mmCIF file of C-alpha atoms and ligand atoms in Angstrom:
data_model
loop_
_atom_site.group_PDB
_atom_site.id
_atom_site.type_symbol
_atom_site.label_atom_id
_atom_site.label_comp_id
_atom_site.label_asym_id
_atom_site.label_seq_id
_atom_site.Cartn_x
_atom_site.Cartn_y
_atom_site.Cartn_z
ATOM 1 C CA MET A 257 0.000 0.000 0.000
ATOM 2 C CA ILE A 258 1.161 3.489 -0.833
ATOM 3 C CA PHE A 259 0.677 5.742 2.160
ATOM 4 C CA ARG A 260 1.061 9.466 2.745
ATOM 5 C CA GLN A 261 0.202 11.572 5.778
ATOM 6 C CA LEU A 262 -0.630 15.101 4.656
ATOM 7 C CA PHE A 263 -1.025 18.108 6.957
ATOM 8 C CA GLU A 264 -3.301 21.150 6.730
ATOM 9 C CA PRO A 265 -1.922 23.857 9.013
ATOM 10 C CA LEU A 266 -4.917 26.124 9.694
ATOM 11 C CA SER A 267 -6.983 23.402 11.383
ATOM 12 C CA SER A 268 -3.964 21.124 12.065
ATOM 13 C CA THR A 269 -5.755 18.363 10.181
ATOM 14 C CA TYR A 270 -4.120 15.199 8.913
ATOM 15 C CA THR A 271 -5.416 13.889 5.613
ATOM 16 C CA TYR A 272 -4.407 10.339 4.694
ATOM 17 C CA LEU A 273 -3.728 9.145 1.176
ATOM 18 C CA LEU A 274 -3.936 5.371 0.692
ATOM 19 C CA GLY A 275 -3.093 3.922 -2.691
ATOM 20 C CA CYS A 276 -3.356 0.373 -3.998
ATOM 21 C CA ASP A 277 -0.098 -0.854 -5.582
ATOM 22 C CA GLU A 278 -1.944 -3.246 -7.861
ATOM 23 C CA THR A 279 -4.817 -1.195 -9.292
ATOM 24 C CA GLY A 280 -3.473 2.340 -8.814
ATOM 25 C CA ASN A 281 -6.740 3.324 -7.137
ATOM 26 C CA ALA A 282 -6.533 5.598 -4.129
ATOM 27 C CA LEU A 283 -8.634 7.087 -1.369
ATOM 28 C CA LEU A 284 -8.281 10.155 0.813
ATOM 29 C CA ILE A 285 -9.410 10.100 4.420
ATOM 30 C CA ASP A 286 -10.604 13.516 5.670
ATOM 31 C CA PRO A 287 -9.372 15.792 2.860
ATOM 32 C CA VAL A 288 -9.567 19.564 3.481
ATOM 33 C CA ILE A 289 -11.023 22.000 0.945
ATOM 34 C CA THR A 290 -8.028 24.351 0.994
ATOM 35 C CA SER A 291 -5.655 21.491 0.184
ATOM 36 C CA VAL A 292 -7.358 20.077 -2.905
ATOM 37 C CA ASP A 293 -4.574 21.106 -5.292
ATOM 38 C CA ARG A 294 -1.847 19.821 -3.000
ATOM 39 C CA ASP A 295 -3.627 16.470 -2.613
ATOM 40 C CA LEU A 296 -4.302 16.080 -6.340
ATOM 41 C CA ASP A 297 -0.703 16.965 -7.173
ATOM 42 C CA GLU A 298 0.495 14.250 -4.814
ATOM 43 C CA ILE A 299 -1.935 11.699 -6.275
ATOM 44 C CA LYS A 300 -0.787 12.550 -9.787
ATOM 45 C CA ARG A 301 2.881 12.450 -8.818
ATOM 46 C CA LEU A 302 2.396 8.939 -7.446
ATOM 47 C CA GLY A 303 0.591 7.847 -10.617
ATOM 48 C CA LEU A 304 -2.621 7.083 -8.729
ATOM 49 C CA ASN A 305 -6.285 7.555 -9.536
ATOM 50 C CA LEU A 306 -8.540 8.960 -6.798
ATOM 51 C CA ALA A 307 -11.491 6.609 -6.448
ATOM 52 C CA TYR A 308 -13.012 7.797 -3.162
ATOM 53 C CA SER A 309 -12.840 10.340 -0.405
ATOM 54 C CA ILE A 310 -13.993 9.084 2.969
ATOM 55 C CA GLU A 311 -14.919 11.016 6.110
ATOM 56 C CA THR A 312 -14.502 10.046 9.729
ATOM 57 C CA HIS A 313 -17.241 12.467 10.810
ATOM 58 C CA ILE A 314 -18.881 15.840 10.182
ATOM 59 C CA HIS A 315 -16.045 18.200 10.993
ATOM 60 C CA ALA A 316 -16.523 21.466 12.849
ATOM 61 C CA ASP A 317 -13.089 22.980 12.282
ATOM 62 C CA HIS A 318 -12.631 22.764 8.525
ATOM 63 C CA ILE A 319 -14.605 22.071 5.371
ATOM 64 C CA THR A 320 -14.142 18.753 3.627
ATOM 65 C CA ALA A 321 -12.772 18.648 0.088
ATOM 66 C CA ALA A 322 -15.055 15.720 -0.819
ATOM 67 C CA LEU A 323 -17.326 17.631 -3.190
ATOM 68 C CA GLU A 324 -14.503 19.591 -4.852
ATOM 69 C CA LEU A 325 -12.562 16.379 -5.410
ATOM 70 C CA LYS A 326 -15.638 14.793 -6.934
ATOM 71 C CA LYS A 327 -16.083 17.752 -9.284
ATOM 72 C CA LYS A 328 -12.430 17.697 -10.333
ATOM 73 C CA THR A 329 -11.775 13.968 -10.616
ATOM 74 C CA GLY A 330 -15.102 12.124 -10.491
ATOM 75 C CA SER A 331 -14.101 10.519 -7.186
ATOM 76 C CA LYS A 332 -16.973 9.203 -5.092
ATOM 77 C CA ILE A 333 -17.873 10.303 -1.580
ATOM 78 C CA ALA A 334 -18.066 7.830 1.309
ATOM 79 C CA ALA A 335 -19.199 8.976 4.745
ATOM 80 C CA PRO A 336 -20.946 7.454 7.754
ATOM 81 C CA ALA A 337 -24.508 6.434 6.817
ATOM 82 C CA PHE A 338 -25.501 7.490 10.334
ATOM 83 C CA ASP A 339 -25.292 11.170 9.316
ATOM 84 C CA ARG A 340 -27.657 10.725 6.343
ATOM 85 C CA ARG A 341 -25.925 13.255 4.145
ATOM 86 C CA PRO A 342 -27.773 13.128 0.808
ATOM 87 C CA CYS A 343 -24.575 14.072 -1.050
ATOM 88 C CA THR A 344 -22.766 10.802 -0.227
ATOM 89 C CA ASP A 345 -22.348 8.038 -2.784
ATOM 90 C CA LEU A 346 -21.704 5.368 -0.192
ATOM 91 C CA GLY A 347 -22.926 5.221 3.410
ATOM 92 C CA ILE A 348 -20.352 3.638 5.720
ATOM 93 C CA GLU A 349 -21.684 1.169 8.286
ATOM 94 C CA GLU A 350 -19.971 -0.711 11.068
ATOM 95 C CA ASP A 351 -18.016 -3.763 9.953
ATOM 96 C CA LYS A 352 -19.155 -3.467 6.333
ATOM 97 C CA HIS A 353 -15.722 -3.566 4.836
ATOM 98 C CA PHE A 354 -14.782 -0.846 2.419
ATOM 99 C CA ARG A 355 -12.461 -1.996 -0.358
ATOM 100 C CA ILE A 356 -10.399 -0.102 -2.905
ATOM 101 C CA GLY A 357 -8.244 -2.547 -4.851
ATOM 102 C CA SER A 358 -6.154 -4.428 -2.315
ATOM 103 C CA ILE A 359 -6.898 -1.908 0.470
ATOM 104 C CA THR A 360 -9.542 -2.853 3.016
ATOM 105 C CA LEU A 361 -10.895 -0.528 5.667
ATOM 106 C CA GLN A 362 -12.912 -1.947 8.538
ATOM 107 C CA PRO A 363 -15.266 0.789 9.788
ATOM 108 C CA LEU A 364 -15.650 1.032 13.560
ATOM 109 C CA HIS A 365 -18.461 3.183 14.930
ATOM 110 C CA THR A 366 -16.751 5.282 17.602
ATOM 111 C CA PRO A 367 -19.332 7.847 18.797
ATOM 112 C CA GLY A 368 -18.734 10.438 21.493
ATOM 113 C CA HIS A 369 -16.973 13.312 19.726
ATOM 114 C CA THR A 370 -19.950 13.268 17.363
ATOM 115 C CA ASP A 371 -22.682 10.657 17.379
ATOM 116 C CA GLY A 372 -21.929 9.520 13.830
ATOM 117 C CA HIS A 373 -18.152 9.319 14.190
ATOM 118 C CA PHE A 374 -16.269 6.396 12.621
ATOM 119 C CA SER A 375 -12.700 5.138 12.881
ATOM 120 C CA TYR A 376 -11.182 2.990 10.151
ATOM 121 C CA LEU A 377 -8.998 -0.028 10.803
ATOM 122 C CA CYS A 378 -6.594 -0.885 7.974
ATOM 123 C CA ASP A 379 -4.260 -3.807 8.675
ATOM 124 C CA ASP A 380 -1.657 -2.602 11.173
ATOM 125 C CA ARG A 381 -3.086 0.915 11.641
ATOM 126 C CA VAL A 382 -6.255 2.652 12.679
ATOM 127 C CA PHE A 383 -7.427 6.069 11.563
ATOM 128 C CA THR A 384 -9.063 7.386 14.679
ATOM 129 C CA GLY A 385 -10.477 10.721 13.517
ATOM 130 C CA ASP A 386 -11.204 12.852 16.571
ATOM 131 C CA ALA A 387 -12.185 9.917 18.794
ATOM 132 C CA LEU A 388 -8.608 9.277 19.891
ATOM 133 C CA LEU A 389 -5.834 11.835 19.460
ATOM 134 C CA ILE A 390 -2.223 11.457 20.532
ATOM 135 C CA GLU A 391 -2.402 11.870 24.319
ATOM 136 C CA GLY A 392 -5.815 13.450 23.906
ATOM 137 C CA CYS A 393 -9.253 13.103 22.343
ATOM 138 C CA GLY A 394 -11.816 15.233 20.544
ATOM 139 C CA ARG A 395 -14.110 17.481 22.527
ATOM 140 C CA THR A 396 -17.561 16.217 23.440
ATOM 141 C CA ASP A 397 -19.519 19.434 23.929
ATOM 142 C CA PHE A 398 -21.011 19.898 20.430
ATOM 143 C CA GLN A 399 -22.609 17.852 17.633
ATOM 144 C CA ASN A 400 -24.355 15.429 20.003
ATOM 145 C CA GLY A 401 -21.037 14.831 21.720
ATOM 146 C CA ASP A 402 -21.194 12.543 24.735
ATOM 147 C CA ALA A 403 -18.300 11.880 27.104
ATOM 148 C CA ASP A 404 -19.735 8.545 28.261
ATOM 149 C CA ALA A 405 -20.053 7.355 24.669
ATOM 150 C CA LEU A 406 -16.504 8.464 23.808
ATOM 151 C CA PHE A 407 -15.127 6.689 26.869
ATOM 152 C CA ARG A 408 -16.789 3.456 25.760
ATOM 153 C CA SER A 409 -15.679 3.909 22.124
ATOM 154 C CA VAL A 410 -12.055 4.293 23.116
ATOM 155 C CA LYS A 411 -11.816 1.868 26.032
ATOM 156 C CA GLU A 412 -13.934 -0.909 24.561
ATOM 157 C CA LYS A 413 -13.430 -0.589 20.817
ATOM 158 C CA LEU A 414 -10.097 1.108 20.092
ATOM 159 C CA PHE A 415 -8.193 -0.152 23.140
ATOM 160 C CA SER A 416 -9.212 -3.720 22.277
ATOM 161 C CA LEU A 417 -7.064 -3.509 19.128
ATOM 162 C CA PRO A 418 -3.521 -4.930 19.345
ATOM 163 C CA ASP A 419 -0.994 -2.800 21.239
ATOM 164 C CA ASP A 420 1.152 -2.654 18.095
ATOM 165 C CA CYS A 421 -1.672 -1.148 16.031
ATOM 166 C CA LEU A 422 -0.577 2.309 14.875
ATOM 167 C CA VAL A 423 -2.839 5.243 15.704
ATOM 168 C CA TYR A 424 -3.191 7.913 13.034
ATOM 169 C CA PRO A 425 -5.367 10.760 14.343
ATOM 170 C CA ALA A 426 -7.275 13.468 12.421
ATOM 171 C CA HIS A 427 -5.339 16.200 14.192
ATOM 172 C CA ASP A 428 -2.286 17.003 16.182
ATOM 173 C CA TYR A 429 -1.495 20.453 17.447
ATOM 174 C CA ASN A 430 2.091 19.663 18.471
ATOM 175 C CA HIS A 431 3.577 18.211 15.276
ATOM 176 C CA ARG A 432 3.266 14.612 16.414
ATOM 177 C CA ARG A 433 2.258 12.279 13.618
ATOM 178 C CA VAL A 434 1.567 8.805 14.958
ATOM 179 C CA SER A 435 1.052 6.818 18.127
ATOM 180 C CA ALA A 436 0.119 3.213 18.917
ATOM 181 C CA ILE A 437 -2.747 1.625 20.828
ATOM 182 C CA GLY A 438 -0.334 0.330 23.488
ATOM 183 C CA GLN A 439 1.189 3.777 23.875
ATOM 184 C CA GLU A 440 -2.195 5.494 24.295
ATOM 185 C CA LYS A 441 -3.323 2.843 26.778
ATOM 186 C CA GLN A 442 -0.295 3.783 28.863
ATOM 187 C CA ARG A 443 0.137 7.487 28.244
ATOM 188 C CA ASN A 444 -3.184 9.076 27.283
ATOM 189 C CA PRO A 445 -3.884 11.410 30.210
ATOM 190 C CA ARG A 446 -7.658 11.346 29.679
ATOM 191 C CA LEU A 447 -8.264 7.736 28.735
ATOM 192 C CA GLY A 448 -5.130 5.788 29.691
ATOM 193 C CA ASN A 449 -5.072 2.788 31.987
ATOM 194 C CA ASN A 450 -6.057 4.226 35.279
ATOM 195 C CA ARG A 451 -8.703 6.630 34.137
ATOM 196 C CA THR A 452 -12.251 5.754 35.123
ATOM 197 C CA LEU A 453 -15.470 6.939 33.524
ATOM 198 C CA GLU A 454 -15.923 9.340 36.434
ATOM 199 C CA ASP A 455 -12.434 10.802 35.845
ATOM 200 C CA PHE A 456 -13.155 11.208 32.163
ATOM 201 C CA ARG A 457 -16.527 12.890 32.723
ATOM 202 C CA GLU A 458 -14.882 15.377 35.026
ATOM 203 C CA ILE A 459 -11.955 16.069 32.659
ATOM 204 C CA MET A 460 -14.260 16.628 29.694
ATOM 205 C CA ALA A 461 -16.652 18.827 31.688
ATOM 206 C CA ASN A 462 -13.808 21.094 32.777
ATOM 207 C CA LEU A 463 -11.808 21.663 29.604
ATOM 208 C CA ASN A 464 -13.078 25.259 29.355
ATOM 209 C CA LEU A 465 -12.479 25.347 25.620
ATOM 210 C CA PRO A 466 -13.631 28.385 23.638
ATOM 211 C CA TYR A 467 -16.584 28.215 21.245
ATOM 212 C CA PRO A 468 -15.191 26.723 17.988
ATOM 213 C CA THR A 469 -14.342 29.576 15.611
ATOM 214 C CA PHE A 470 -15.585 27.977 12.422
ATOM 215 C CA ILE A 471 -18.299 25.556 13.591
ATOM 216 C CA ASP A 472 -21.293 27.610 12.451
ATOM 217 C CA TYR A 473 -20.003 27.546 8.871
ATOM 218 C CA ALA A 474 -18.225 24.188 8.843
ATOM 219 C CA VAL A 475 -21.064 21.957 9.995
ATOM 220 C CA PRO A 476 -23.655 23.135 7.430
ATOM 221 C CA GLY A 477 -20.941 23.159 4.725
ATOM 222 C CA ASN A 478 -19.924 19.615 5.596
ATOM 223 C CA ARG A 479 -23.531 18.398 5.671
ATOM 224 C CA LEU A 480 -23.390 19.233 1.961
ATOM 225 C CA CYS A 481 -20.084 17.312 1.593
ATOM 226 C CA GLY A 482 -18.003 20.470 1.387
ATOM 227 C CA VAL A 483 -19.624 23.760 0.438
ATOM 228 C CA CYS A 484 -18.135 27.094 1.481
ATOM 229 C CA PRO A 485 -20.748 29.638 2.547
ATOM 230 C CA ASP A 486 -21.212 32.916 0.672
ATOM 231 C CA ASN A 487 -21.360 34.961 3.836
ATOM 232 C CA LEU A 488 -17.973 34.022 5.281
ATOM 233 C CA PRO A 489 -16.472 36.897 7.302
ATOM 234 C CA ASP A 490 -13.114 38.233 6.122
ATOM 235 C CA ASN A 491 -11.250 36.842 9.112
ATOM 236 C CA LEU A 492 -12.379 33.293 8.240
ATOM 237 C CA GLN A 493 -11.631 33.383 4.504
ATOM 238 C CA GLY A 494 -8.534 31.238 5.031
ATOM 239 C CA TYR A 495 -10.793 28.287 5.820
ATOM 240 C CA CYS A 496 -12.142 28.294 2.276
ATOM 241 C CA ARG A 497 -9.414 29.769 0.122
ATOM 242 C CA GLN A 498 -5.833 28.868 -0.072
ATOM 243 C CA MET A 499 -4.094 32.030 1.072
ATOM 244 C CA THR A 500 -1.096 32.911 -1.026
ATOM 245 C CA ASN A 501 1.107 35.954 -0.985
ATOM 246 C CA SER A 502 -0.326 38.775 -3.001
ATOM 247 C CA PRO A 503 1.733 39.407 -6.144
ATOM 248 C CA GLN A 504 1.218 43.109 -5.470
ATOM 249 C CA GLY A 505 3.034 42.659 -2.200
HETATM 250 FE FE1 FE2 B 849 -14.036 16.894 14.726
#
């Protein structure tokens, strides 16, 4: 399998490119709308054909590139069926394996950050979206978030994977790229070994995080598989347009 971990700096999002050596077909997990050209350049450079984009959940901090990619390449859109987005070509359901050439993803429903959140197990690695981050986890205070559900998703579903299984999250804000199930079981300060449900509830209830800057635009845009709103304030334009230096200086 051809594998690339791609980073979008404004929302600190990791997009994953998986390509089949045999068929040349590829998929992108959680592509970001401002990085479409970068992603397509990489796909072309590797001699791959984008067959699908696939979402872990409805994001609140960036807009998905799914629709733009579809317009540019004819790639199909896969996303959790739970969210009933009418723009998807394929609704992902638990344990219904998703195959692109020789690549198989096993979808795992991991609610808690959002109710429709999925992780994807692929051989020796799991793409955990915002359910499990490196020494952290996604917030649970919006989008039908539920700390109890996230605790169960991580402890029962993700932590039952082999310790050697690599953890590739949807974000990292400290330039870390990868962890492992065994490492998170030991080191995750919110969900690691000794943390109980009561601990986790208290931690998540006291994060005191600010209201997400982009959520009011991102969620409706992502319900449509990646549409930027017309009424975006100037200070949020960078979420929809790739900002480049003005040639006028
Ligand atoms: Fe998220």
